[in-house]
Coordinates of C-alpha atoms in Angstrom, one line a residue:
X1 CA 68.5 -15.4 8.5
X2 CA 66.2 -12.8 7.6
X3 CA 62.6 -13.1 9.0
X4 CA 61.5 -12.8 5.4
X5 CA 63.9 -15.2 4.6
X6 CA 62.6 -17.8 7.1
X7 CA 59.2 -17.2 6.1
X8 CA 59.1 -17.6 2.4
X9 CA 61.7 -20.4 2.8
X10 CA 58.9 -22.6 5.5
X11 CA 56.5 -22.4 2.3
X12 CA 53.2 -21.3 5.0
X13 CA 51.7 -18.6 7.1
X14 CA 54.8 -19.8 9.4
X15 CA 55.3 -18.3 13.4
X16 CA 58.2 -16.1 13.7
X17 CA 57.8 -15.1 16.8
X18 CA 60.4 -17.7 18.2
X19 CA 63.0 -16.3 16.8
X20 CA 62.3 -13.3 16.8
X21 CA 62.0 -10.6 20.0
X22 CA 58.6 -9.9 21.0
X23 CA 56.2 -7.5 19.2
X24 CA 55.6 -4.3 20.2
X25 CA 52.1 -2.5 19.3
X26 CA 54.2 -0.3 17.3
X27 CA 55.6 -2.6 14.2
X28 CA 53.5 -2.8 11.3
X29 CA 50.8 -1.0 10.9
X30 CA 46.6 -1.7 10.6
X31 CA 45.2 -3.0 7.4
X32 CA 44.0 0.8 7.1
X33 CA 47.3 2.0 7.1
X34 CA 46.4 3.6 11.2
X35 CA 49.6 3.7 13.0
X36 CA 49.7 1.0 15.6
X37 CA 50.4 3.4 18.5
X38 CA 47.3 4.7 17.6
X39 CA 45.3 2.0 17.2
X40 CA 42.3 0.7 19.8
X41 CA 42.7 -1.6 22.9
X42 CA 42.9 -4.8 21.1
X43 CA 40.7 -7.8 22.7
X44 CA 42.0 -10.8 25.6
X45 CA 46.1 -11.4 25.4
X46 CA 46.0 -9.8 21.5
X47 CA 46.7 -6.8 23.0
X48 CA 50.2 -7.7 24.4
X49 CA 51.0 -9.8 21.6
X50 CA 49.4 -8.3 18.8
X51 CA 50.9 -10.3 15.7
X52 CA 48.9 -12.5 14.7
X53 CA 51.6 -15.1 13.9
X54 CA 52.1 -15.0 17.5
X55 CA 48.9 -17.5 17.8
X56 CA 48.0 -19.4 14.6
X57 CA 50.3 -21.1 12.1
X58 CA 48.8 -22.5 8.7
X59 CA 51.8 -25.0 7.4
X60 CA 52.5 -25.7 3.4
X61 CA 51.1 -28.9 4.2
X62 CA 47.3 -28.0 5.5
X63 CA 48.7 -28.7 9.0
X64 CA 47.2 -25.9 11.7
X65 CA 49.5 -25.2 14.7
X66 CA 47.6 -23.0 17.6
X67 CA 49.7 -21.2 20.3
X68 CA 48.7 -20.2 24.0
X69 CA 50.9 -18.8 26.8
X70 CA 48.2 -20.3 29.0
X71 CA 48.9 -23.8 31.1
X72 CA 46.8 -27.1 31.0
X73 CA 46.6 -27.4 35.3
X74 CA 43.5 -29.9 34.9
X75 CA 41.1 -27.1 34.1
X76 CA 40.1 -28.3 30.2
X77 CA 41.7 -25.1 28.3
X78 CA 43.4 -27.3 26.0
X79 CA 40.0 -28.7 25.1
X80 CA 38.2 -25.4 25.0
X81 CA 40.8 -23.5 23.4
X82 CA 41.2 -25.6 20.5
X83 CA 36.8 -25.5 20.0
X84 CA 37.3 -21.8 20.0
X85 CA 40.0 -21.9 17.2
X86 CA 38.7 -24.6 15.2
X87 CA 34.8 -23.0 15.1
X88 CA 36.5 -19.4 13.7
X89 CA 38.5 -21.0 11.3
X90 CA 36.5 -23.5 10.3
X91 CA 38.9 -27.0 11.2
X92 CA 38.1 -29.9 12.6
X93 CA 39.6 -29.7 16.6
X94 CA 40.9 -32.8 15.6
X95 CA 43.5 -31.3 13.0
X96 CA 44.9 -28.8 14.8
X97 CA 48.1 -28.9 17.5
X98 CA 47.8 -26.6 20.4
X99 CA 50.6 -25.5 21.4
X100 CA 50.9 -24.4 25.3
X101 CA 52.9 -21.9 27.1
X102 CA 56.7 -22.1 26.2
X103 CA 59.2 -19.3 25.8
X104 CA 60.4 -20.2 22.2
X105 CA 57.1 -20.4 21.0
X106 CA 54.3 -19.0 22.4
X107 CA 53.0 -15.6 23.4
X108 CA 53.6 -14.3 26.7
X109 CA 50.6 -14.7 28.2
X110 CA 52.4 -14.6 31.7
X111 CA 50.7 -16.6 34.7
X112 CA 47.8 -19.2 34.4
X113 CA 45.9 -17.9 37.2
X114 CA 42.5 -16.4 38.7
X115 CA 40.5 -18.6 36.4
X116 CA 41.4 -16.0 33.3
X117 CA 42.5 -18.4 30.7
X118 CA 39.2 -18.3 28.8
X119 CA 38.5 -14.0 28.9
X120 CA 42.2 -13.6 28.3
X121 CA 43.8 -16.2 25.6
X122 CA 40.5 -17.8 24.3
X123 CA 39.5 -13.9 23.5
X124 CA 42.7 -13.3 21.5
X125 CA 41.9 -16.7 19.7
X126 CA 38.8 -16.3 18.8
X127 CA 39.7 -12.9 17.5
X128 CA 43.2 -14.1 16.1
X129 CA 41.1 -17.4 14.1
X130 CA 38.9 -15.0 12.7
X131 CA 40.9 -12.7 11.1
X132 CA 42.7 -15.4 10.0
X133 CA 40.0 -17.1 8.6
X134 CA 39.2 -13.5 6.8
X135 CA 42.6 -13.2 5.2
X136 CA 42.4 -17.0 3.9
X137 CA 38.6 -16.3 2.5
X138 CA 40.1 -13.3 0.4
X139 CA 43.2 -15.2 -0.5
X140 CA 40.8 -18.2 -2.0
X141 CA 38.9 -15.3 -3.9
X142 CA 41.3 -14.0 -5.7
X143 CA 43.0 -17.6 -6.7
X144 CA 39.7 -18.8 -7.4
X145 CA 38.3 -15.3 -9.6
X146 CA 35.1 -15.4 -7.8
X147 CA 33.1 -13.2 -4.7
X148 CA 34.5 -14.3 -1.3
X149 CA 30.9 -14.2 -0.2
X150 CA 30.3 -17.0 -2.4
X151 CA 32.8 -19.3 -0.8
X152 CA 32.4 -22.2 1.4
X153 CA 34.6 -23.2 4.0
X154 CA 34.8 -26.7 5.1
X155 CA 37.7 -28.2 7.3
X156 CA 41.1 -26.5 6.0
X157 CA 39.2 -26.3 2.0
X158 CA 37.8 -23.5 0.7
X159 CA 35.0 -24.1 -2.4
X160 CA 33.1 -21.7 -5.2
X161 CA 29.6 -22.5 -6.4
X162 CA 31.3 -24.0 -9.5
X163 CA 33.2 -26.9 -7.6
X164 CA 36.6 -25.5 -8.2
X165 CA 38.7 -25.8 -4.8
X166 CA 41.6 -24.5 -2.5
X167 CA 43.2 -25.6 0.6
X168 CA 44.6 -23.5 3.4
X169 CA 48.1 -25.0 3.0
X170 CA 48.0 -23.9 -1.1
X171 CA 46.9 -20.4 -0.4
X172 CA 49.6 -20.3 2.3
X173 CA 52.9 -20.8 -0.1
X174 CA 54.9 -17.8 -0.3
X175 CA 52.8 -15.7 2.4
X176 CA 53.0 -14.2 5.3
X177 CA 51.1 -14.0 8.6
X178 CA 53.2 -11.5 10.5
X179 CA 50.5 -9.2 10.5
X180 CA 48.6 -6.6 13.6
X181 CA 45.6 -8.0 14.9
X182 CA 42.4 -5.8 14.4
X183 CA 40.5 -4.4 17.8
X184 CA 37.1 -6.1 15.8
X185 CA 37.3 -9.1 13.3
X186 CA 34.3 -10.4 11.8
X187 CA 32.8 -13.5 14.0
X188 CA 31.5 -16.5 12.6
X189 CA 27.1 -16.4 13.0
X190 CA 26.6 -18.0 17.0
X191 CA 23.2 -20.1 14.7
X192 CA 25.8 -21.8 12.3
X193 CA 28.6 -22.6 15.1
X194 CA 29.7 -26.4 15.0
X195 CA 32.1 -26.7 17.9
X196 CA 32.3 -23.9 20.4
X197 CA 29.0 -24.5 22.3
X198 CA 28.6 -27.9 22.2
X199 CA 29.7 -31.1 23.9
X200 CA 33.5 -32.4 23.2
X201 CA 35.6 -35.0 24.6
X202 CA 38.7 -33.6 26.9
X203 CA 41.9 -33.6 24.7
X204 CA 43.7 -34.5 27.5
X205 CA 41.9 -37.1 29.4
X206 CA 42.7 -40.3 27.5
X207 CA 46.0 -40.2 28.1
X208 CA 45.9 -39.0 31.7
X209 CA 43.3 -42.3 31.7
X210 CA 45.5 -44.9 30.4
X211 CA 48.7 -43.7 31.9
X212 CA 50.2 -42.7 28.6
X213 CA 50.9 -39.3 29.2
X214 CA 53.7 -37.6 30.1
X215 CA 54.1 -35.5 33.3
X216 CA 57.5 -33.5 34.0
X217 CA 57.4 -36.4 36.4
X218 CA 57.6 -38.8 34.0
X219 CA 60.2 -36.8 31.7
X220 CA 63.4 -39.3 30.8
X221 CA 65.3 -37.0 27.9
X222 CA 68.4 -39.2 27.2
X223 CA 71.7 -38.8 29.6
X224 CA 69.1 -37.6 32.1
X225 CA 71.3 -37.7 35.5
X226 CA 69.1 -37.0 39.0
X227 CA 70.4 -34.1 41.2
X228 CA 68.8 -33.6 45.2
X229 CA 69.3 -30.6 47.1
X230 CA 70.4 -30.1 50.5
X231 CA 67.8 -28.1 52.2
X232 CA 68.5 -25.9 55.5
X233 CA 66.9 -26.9 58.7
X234 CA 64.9 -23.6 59.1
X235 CA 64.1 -20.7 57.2
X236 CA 66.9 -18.1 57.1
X237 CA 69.7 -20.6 58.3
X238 CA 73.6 -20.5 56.3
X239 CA 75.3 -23.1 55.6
X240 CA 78.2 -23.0 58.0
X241 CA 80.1 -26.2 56.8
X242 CA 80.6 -28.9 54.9
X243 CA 82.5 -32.2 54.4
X244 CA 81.4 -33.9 50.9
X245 CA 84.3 -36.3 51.1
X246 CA 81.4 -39.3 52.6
X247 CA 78.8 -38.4 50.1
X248 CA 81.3 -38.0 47.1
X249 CA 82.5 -41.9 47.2
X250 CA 79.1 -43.6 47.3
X251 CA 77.9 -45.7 44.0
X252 CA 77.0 -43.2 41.2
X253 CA 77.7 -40.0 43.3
X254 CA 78.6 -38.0 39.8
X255 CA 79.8 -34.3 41.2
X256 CA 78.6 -32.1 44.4
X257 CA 77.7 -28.5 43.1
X258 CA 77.8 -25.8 45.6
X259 CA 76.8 -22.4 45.0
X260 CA 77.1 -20.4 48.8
X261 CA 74.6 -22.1 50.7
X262 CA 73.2 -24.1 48.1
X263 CA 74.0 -27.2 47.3
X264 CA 73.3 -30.9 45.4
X265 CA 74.6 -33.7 45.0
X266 CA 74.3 -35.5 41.4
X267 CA 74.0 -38.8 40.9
X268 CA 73.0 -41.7 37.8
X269 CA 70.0 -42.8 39.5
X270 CA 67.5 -41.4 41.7
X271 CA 68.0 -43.8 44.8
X272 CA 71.9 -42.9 44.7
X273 CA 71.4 -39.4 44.9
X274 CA 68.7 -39.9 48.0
X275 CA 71.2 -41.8 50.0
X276 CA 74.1 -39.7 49.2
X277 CA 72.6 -36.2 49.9
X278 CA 70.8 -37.9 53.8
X279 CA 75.0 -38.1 54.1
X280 CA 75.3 -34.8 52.9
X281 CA 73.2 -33.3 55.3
X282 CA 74.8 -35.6 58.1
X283 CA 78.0 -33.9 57.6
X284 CA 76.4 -30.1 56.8
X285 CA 76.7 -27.9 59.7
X286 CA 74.2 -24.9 59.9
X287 CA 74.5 -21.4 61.5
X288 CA 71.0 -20.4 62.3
X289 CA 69.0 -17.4 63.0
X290 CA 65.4 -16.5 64.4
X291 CA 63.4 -16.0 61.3
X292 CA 59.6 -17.1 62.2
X293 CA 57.3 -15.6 64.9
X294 CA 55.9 -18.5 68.1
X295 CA 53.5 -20.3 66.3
X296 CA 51.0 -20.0 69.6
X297 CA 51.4 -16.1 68.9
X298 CA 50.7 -16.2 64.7
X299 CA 47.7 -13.8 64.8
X300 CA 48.5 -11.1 67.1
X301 CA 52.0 -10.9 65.3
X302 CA 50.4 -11.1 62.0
X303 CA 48.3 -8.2 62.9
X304 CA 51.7 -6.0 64.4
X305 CA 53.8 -6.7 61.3
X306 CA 54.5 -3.7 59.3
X307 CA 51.6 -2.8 57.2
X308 CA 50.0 -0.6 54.1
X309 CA 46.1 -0.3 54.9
X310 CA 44.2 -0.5 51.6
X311 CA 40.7 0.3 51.8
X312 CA 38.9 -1.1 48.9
X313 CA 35.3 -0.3 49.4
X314 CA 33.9 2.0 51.1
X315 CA 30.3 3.6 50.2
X316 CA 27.5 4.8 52.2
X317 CA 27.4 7.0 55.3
X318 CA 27.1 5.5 59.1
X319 CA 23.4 5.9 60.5
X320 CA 22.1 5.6 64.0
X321 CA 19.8 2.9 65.9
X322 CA 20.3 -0.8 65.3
X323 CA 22.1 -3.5 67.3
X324 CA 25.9 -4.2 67.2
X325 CA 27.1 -7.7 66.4
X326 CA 30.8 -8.6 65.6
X327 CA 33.2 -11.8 65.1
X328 CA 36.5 -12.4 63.9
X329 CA 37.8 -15.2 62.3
X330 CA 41.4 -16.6 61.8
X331 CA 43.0 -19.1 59.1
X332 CA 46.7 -20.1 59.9
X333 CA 49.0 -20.6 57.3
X334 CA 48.3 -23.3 54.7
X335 CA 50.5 -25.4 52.2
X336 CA 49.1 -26.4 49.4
X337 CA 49.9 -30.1 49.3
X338 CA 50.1 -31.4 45.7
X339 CA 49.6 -34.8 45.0
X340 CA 53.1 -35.2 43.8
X341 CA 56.1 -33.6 44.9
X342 CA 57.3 -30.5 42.3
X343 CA 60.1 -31.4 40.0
X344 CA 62.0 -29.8 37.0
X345 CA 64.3 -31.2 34.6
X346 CA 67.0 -28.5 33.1
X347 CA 69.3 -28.9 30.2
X348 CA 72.5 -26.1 30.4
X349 CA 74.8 -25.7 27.1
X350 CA 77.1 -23.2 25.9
X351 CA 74.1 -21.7 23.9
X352 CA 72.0 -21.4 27.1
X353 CA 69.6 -23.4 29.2
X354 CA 66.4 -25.1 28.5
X355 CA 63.8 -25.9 31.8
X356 CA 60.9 -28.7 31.6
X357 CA 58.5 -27.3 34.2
X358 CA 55.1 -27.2 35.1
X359 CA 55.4 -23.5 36.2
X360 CA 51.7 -21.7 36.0
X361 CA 54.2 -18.8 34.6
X362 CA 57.0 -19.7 32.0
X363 CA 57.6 -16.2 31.1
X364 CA 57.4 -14.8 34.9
X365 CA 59.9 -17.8 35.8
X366 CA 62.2 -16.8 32.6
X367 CA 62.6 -13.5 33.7
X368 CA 63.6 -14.6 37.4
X369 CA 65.8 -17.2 36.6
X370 CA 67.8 -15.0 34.5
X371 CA 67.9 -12.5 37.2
X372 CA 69.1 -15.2 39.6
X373 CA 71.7 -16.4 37.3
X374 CA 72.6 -13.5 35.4
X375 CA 72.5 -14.0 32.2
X376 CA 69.9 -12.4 29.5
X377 CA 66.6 -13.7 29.0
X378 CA 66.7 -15.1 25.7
X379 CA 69.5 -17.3 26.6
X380 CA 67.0 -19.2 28.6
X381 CA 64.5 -21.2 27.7
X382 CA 61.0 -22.9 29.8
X383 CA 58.9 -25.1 28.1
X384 CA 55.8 -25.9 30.3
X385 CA 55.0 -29.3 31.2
X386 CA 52.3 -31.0 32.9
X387 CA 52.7 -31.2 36.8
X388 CA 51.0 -32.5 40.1
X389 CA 48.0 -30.2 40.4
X390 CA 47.7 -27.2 42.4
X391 CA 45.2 -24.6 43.6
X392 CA 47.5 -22.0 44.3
X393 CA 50.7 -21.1 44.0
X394 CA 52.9 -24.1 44.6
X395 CA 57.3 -25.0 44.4
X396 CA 57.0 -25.5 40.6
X397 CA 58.9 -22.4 40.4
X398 CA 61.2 -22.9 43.2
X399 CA 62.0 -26.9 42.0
X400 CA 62.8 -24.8 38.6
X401 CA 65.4 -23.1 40.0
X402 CA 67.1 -25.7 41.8
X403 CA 67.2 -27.1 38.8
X404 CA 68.6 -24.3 36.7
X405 CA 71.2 -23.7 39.5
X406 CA 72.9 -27.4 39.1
X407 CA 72.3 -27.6 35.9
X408 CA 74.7 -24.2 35.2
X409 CA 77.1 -26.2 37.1
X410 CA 76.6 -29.3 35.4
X411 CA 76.4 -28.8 31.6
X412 CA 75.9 -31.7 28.9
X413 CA 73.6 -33.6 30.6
X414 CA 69.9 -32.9 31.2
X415 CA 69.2 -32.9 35.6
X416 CA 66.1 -33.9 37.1
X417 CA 65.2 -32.6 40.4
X418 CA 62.6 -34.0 42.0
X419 CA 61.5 -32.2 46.2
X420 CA 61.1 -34.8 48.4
X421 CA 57.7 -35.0 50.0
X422 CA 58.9 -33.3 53.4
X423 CA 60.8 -30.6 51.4
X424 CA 57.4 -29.9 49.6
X425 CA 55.7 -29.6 52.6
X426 CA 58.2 -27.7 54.7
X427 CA 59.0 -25.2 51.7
X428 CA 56.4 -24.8 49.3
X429 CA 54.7 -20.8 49.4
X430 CA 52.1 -21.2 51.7
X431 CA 49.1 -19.7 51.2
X432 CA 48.8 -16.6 53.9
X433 CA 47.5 -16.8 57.3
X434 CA 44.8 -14.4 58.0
X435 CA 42.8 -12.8 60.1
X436 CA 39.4 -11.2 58.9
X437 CA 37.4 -8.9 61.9
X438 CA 33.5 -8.1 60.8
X439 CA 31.5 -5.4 62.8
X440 CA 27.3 -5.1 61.4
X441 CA 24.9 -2.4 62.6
X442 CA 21.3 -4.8 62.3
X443 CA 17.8 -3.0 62.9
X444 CA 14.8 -4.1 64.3
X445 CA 13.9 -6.5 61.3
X446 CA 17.3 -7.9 60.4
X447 CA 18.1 -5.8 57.8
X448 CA 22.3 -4.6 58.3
X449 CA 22.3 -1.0 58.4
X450 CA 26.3 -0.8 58.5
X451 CA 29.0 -3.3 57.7
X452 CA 32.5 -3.0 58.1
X453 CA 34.7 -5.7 57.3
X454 CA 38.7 -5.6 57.7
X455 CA 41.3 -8.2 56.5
X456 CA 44.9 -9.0 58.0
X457 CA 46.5 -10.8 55.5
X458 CA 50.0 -11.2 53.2
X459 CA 49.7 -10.3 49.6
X460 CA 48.5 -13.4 48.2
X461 CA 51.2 -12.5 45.7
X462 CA 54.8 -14.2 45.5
X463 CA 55.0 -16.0 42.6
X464 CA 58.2 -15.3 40.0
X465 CA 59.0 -12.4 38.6
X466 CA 62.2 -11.6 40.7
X467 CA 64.7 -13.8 41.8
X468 CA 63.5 -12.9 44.8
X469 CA 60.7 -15.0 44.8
X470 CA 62.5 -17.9 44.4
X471 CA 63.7 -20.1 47.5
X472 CA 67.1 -21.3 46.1
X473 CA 67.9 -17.8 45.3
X474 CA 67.6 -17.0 49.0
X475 CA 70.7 -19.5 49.4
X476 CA 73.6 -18.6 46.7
X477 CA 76.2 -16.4 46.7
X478 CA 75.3 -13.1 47.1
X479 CA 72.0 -14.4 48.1
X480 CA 68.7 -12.5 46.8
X481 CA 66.2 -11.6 49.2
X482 CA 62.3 -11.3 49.2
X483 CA 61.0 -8.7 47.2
X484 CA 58.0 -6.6 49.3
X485 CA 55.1 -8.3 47.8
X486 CA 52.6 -5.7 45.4
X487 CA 49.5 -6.2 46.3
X488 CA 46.6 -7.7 44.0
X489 CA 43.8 -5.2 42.2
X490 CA 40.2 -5.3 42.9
X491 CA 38.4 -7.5 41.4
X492 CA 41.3 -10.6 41.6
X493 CA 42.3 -9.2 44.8
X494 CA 44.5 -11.2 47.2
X495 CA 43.2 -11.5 50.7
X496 CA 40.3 -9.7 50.4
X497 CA 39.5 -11.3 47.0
X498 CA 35.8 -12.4 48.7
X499 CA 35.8 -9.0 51.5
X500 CA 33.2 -6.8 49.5
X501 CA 29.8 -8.4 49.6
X502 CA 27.1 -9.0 47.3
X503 CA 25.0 -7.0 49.1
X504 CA 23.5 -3.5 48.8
X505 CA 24.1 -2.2 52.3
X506 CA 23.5 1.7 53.1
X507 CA 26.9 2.0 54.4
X508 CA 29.7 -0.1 54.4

């Protein structure tokens, strides 16, 4: 079907952007006929998803649908987002659907991460609503014969002085939304805002409160079987062999996937496939080799690893005089340690595979898992659900792919895998050791007359992207190996996110 088709067939400002491929900044052109390739830096996430069907959808039936690649972690976005959207288009929050972060749907926003939800999607939003708003006003004007600055606009209706009166949903029939943002849109007055600004009840909270909503956790899609991977002793171990004969005749042991060194055993309930896989790895047989430095050695070998200096201040010019104080500080390595274990359900067909995660990156994780199984993007799916919390990056992404890996070999039936506590804690990307040295030049009165300030420290930055990045990976056939890690731009930064002070120091 045609995407004009599709559109004029829904009956509303409908989102194509599921079904079709992503946008580039060069279909369609401005309102002002500019070509889009020449058009200004558009505002937060509009600017790599441009269309605005890519965010808002006004149904036939008044309904107003709201999209975000960004992730509810606990942090309130799903409230905030939806006061942002509702104050420029002039809804109640309590009519519109939000819409969060899933390949089929959303814009690619990719990770939920360094507290940018708010500058980055709730920027487009705002922008996005707004337009939106502005096309609907001049839609009402001409079906209603009158000035568009004499309309009202109240909660999905649109009134002229005379009483006569439009919904969104009427002006909608027949339209279309797929349509280029503008760099500027016209913002509602800050004096006459109603929403944004002002207190409002979490969205989420009353069902996290009364136990009613639904974590990946809690996920239960019908024929759901329960899959447990065996995990190698120690990092950088092969599985040398095997004998599944044991584990394959205990109760509701279904099949025993395999893929080089990784493997799972799948089973009708959860219990059954705990007991069968601690048999599993009874009867696995490992060939190991030395892949971690002595643990009473960690910082002298962190600071002789290979390494790319980065200087990322450096102002001023030294002076003379003073007193010479230094320190250095260390920080071992440091899991995470979710409150719940990280789990995935995935669903594999012969028109792809679908993944429930709670990945902080469904479009990062997409592209990964479709390296690590080699197929094409699109024929793979990740829908984000809510997980055990993080701070960090944690094994959502890594539980994924376990998950897509059995499911490939498991079609029909949706598979659940769920890290047990010890796997979380022994496997999970820790955050980096470091070591930080400071050396200040302080005069008589205690001002500092010189600062320098270095860092030892990984990048900070593993999460998806490659297959690399993903543990199971590590473990098929051909096996995929760590990717060198990019560092992370000023002002995120990784390990020296917090290095340059506040301070104005002569020279640092």
């Amino acid at each position: 079907m045609k995407r004009r088709e599709f559109l004029v067939t829904g009956g509303a400002l409908i989102v194509s952007f599921p079904l079709l491929a992503a946008s580039t900044r060069e279909e369609g052109q401005m309102a002002s006929g500019q070509p889009a390739s020449q058009a200004p830096k558009l505002p937060g996430s509009l600017e790599k998803a441009p269309m605005l069907d890519s965010w808002i959808r006004i149904g036939g039936d008044n309904s107003v649908t709201v999209m975000t690649g960004k992730v509810e972690l606990g942090q309130g976005i799903k409230t905030a987002l939806i006061q942002v959207a509702a104050e420029e288009l002039v809804v109640d929050p309590a009519r519109i659907t939000l819409v969060t972060a899933d390949t089929a749907r959303t814009p690619n926003e990719s990770y939920t991460a360094g507290s940018q939800s708010m500058s980055d999607s709730g920027t487009a939003l705002l922008n996005a609503a707004a337009q939106v708003r502005a096309i609907l006003t001049r839609l009402a004007s001409e079906r209603l014969g009158v000035p568009a600055d004499s309309l009202t606009l109240n909660d999905r209706t649109i009134t002229a002085a005379g009483g006569k009166k439009v919904t969104y949903g009427e002006l909608v029939q027949g339209q279309e939304l797929h349509v280029r943002a503008e760099a500027k849109s016209p913002l509602r007055d800050p004096s006459e805002r109603a929403v944004m600004g002002k207190s409002m009840p979490r969205v989420d909270i009353p069902l996290k409160l009364t136990g009613t909503g639904i974590y990946v956790h809690d996920f239960r899609p019908d024929g759901m079987v329960h899959a447990r991977v065996l995990r190698p002793p120690t990092y950088g171990a092969r599985l040398g062999s095997l004998d599944t004969s044991r584990a394959e005749k205990m109760p509701g042991v279904l099949t025993i996937t395999r893929n080089g060194s990784h493997v799972a055993v799948i089973a009708e309930r959860e219990f059954q496939a705990i007991v069968a896989l601690r048999a599993l790895a009874a009867d696995a047989r490992w060939n190991f080799a030395p892949s971690l430095p002595d643990p009473g050695d960690l910082y002298a070998t962190l600071q002789k690893l290979p390494s790319e200096r980065r200087p990322i201040a450096e102002r001023g010019s030294p002076g003379q005089g003073g007193t010479t104080v230094e320190a250095t500080y260390r920080r071992p390595f440091q899991m995470h340690g979710s409150i719940g274990p990280s789990c995935a359900v995935a669903l594999a067909n012969d028109d792809g595979i679908t993944i429930w995660t709670h990945s902080q990156g469904v479009y990062p994780l997409r592209g990964a898992l479709a390296e690590m199984l080699r197929v094409a993007p699109e024929r793979i799916r990740c829908v984000h659900m809510e997980g055990s919390g993080c701070y960090g990056h944690n094994a959502a992404d890594d539980v994924a792919a376990d998950a897509a890996l059995v499911a490939v070999q498991f079609k029909g039936r949706p598979v659940r895998v769920q890290w047990m506590r010890e796997e979380e804690h022994g496997w999970e990307p820790y955050g980096s050791a470091m070591v930080a040295h400071a050396t200040a030049r302080v005069g008589d009165g205690g001002e500092v007359l010189d600062w320098q300030y270095e860092v030892w420290s990984h990048s900070h930055n593993t999460r998806p992207g490659r297959a690399g990045n993903l543990s199971p990976a590590w473990l098929i056939e051909p096996p995929f190996e760590l990717p060198t890690p990019k560092p992370i731009p000023q002002p995120t930064g990784g390990g020296d996110r917090n290095a340059i002070p506040y301070y104005r120091f002569p020279n640092l």
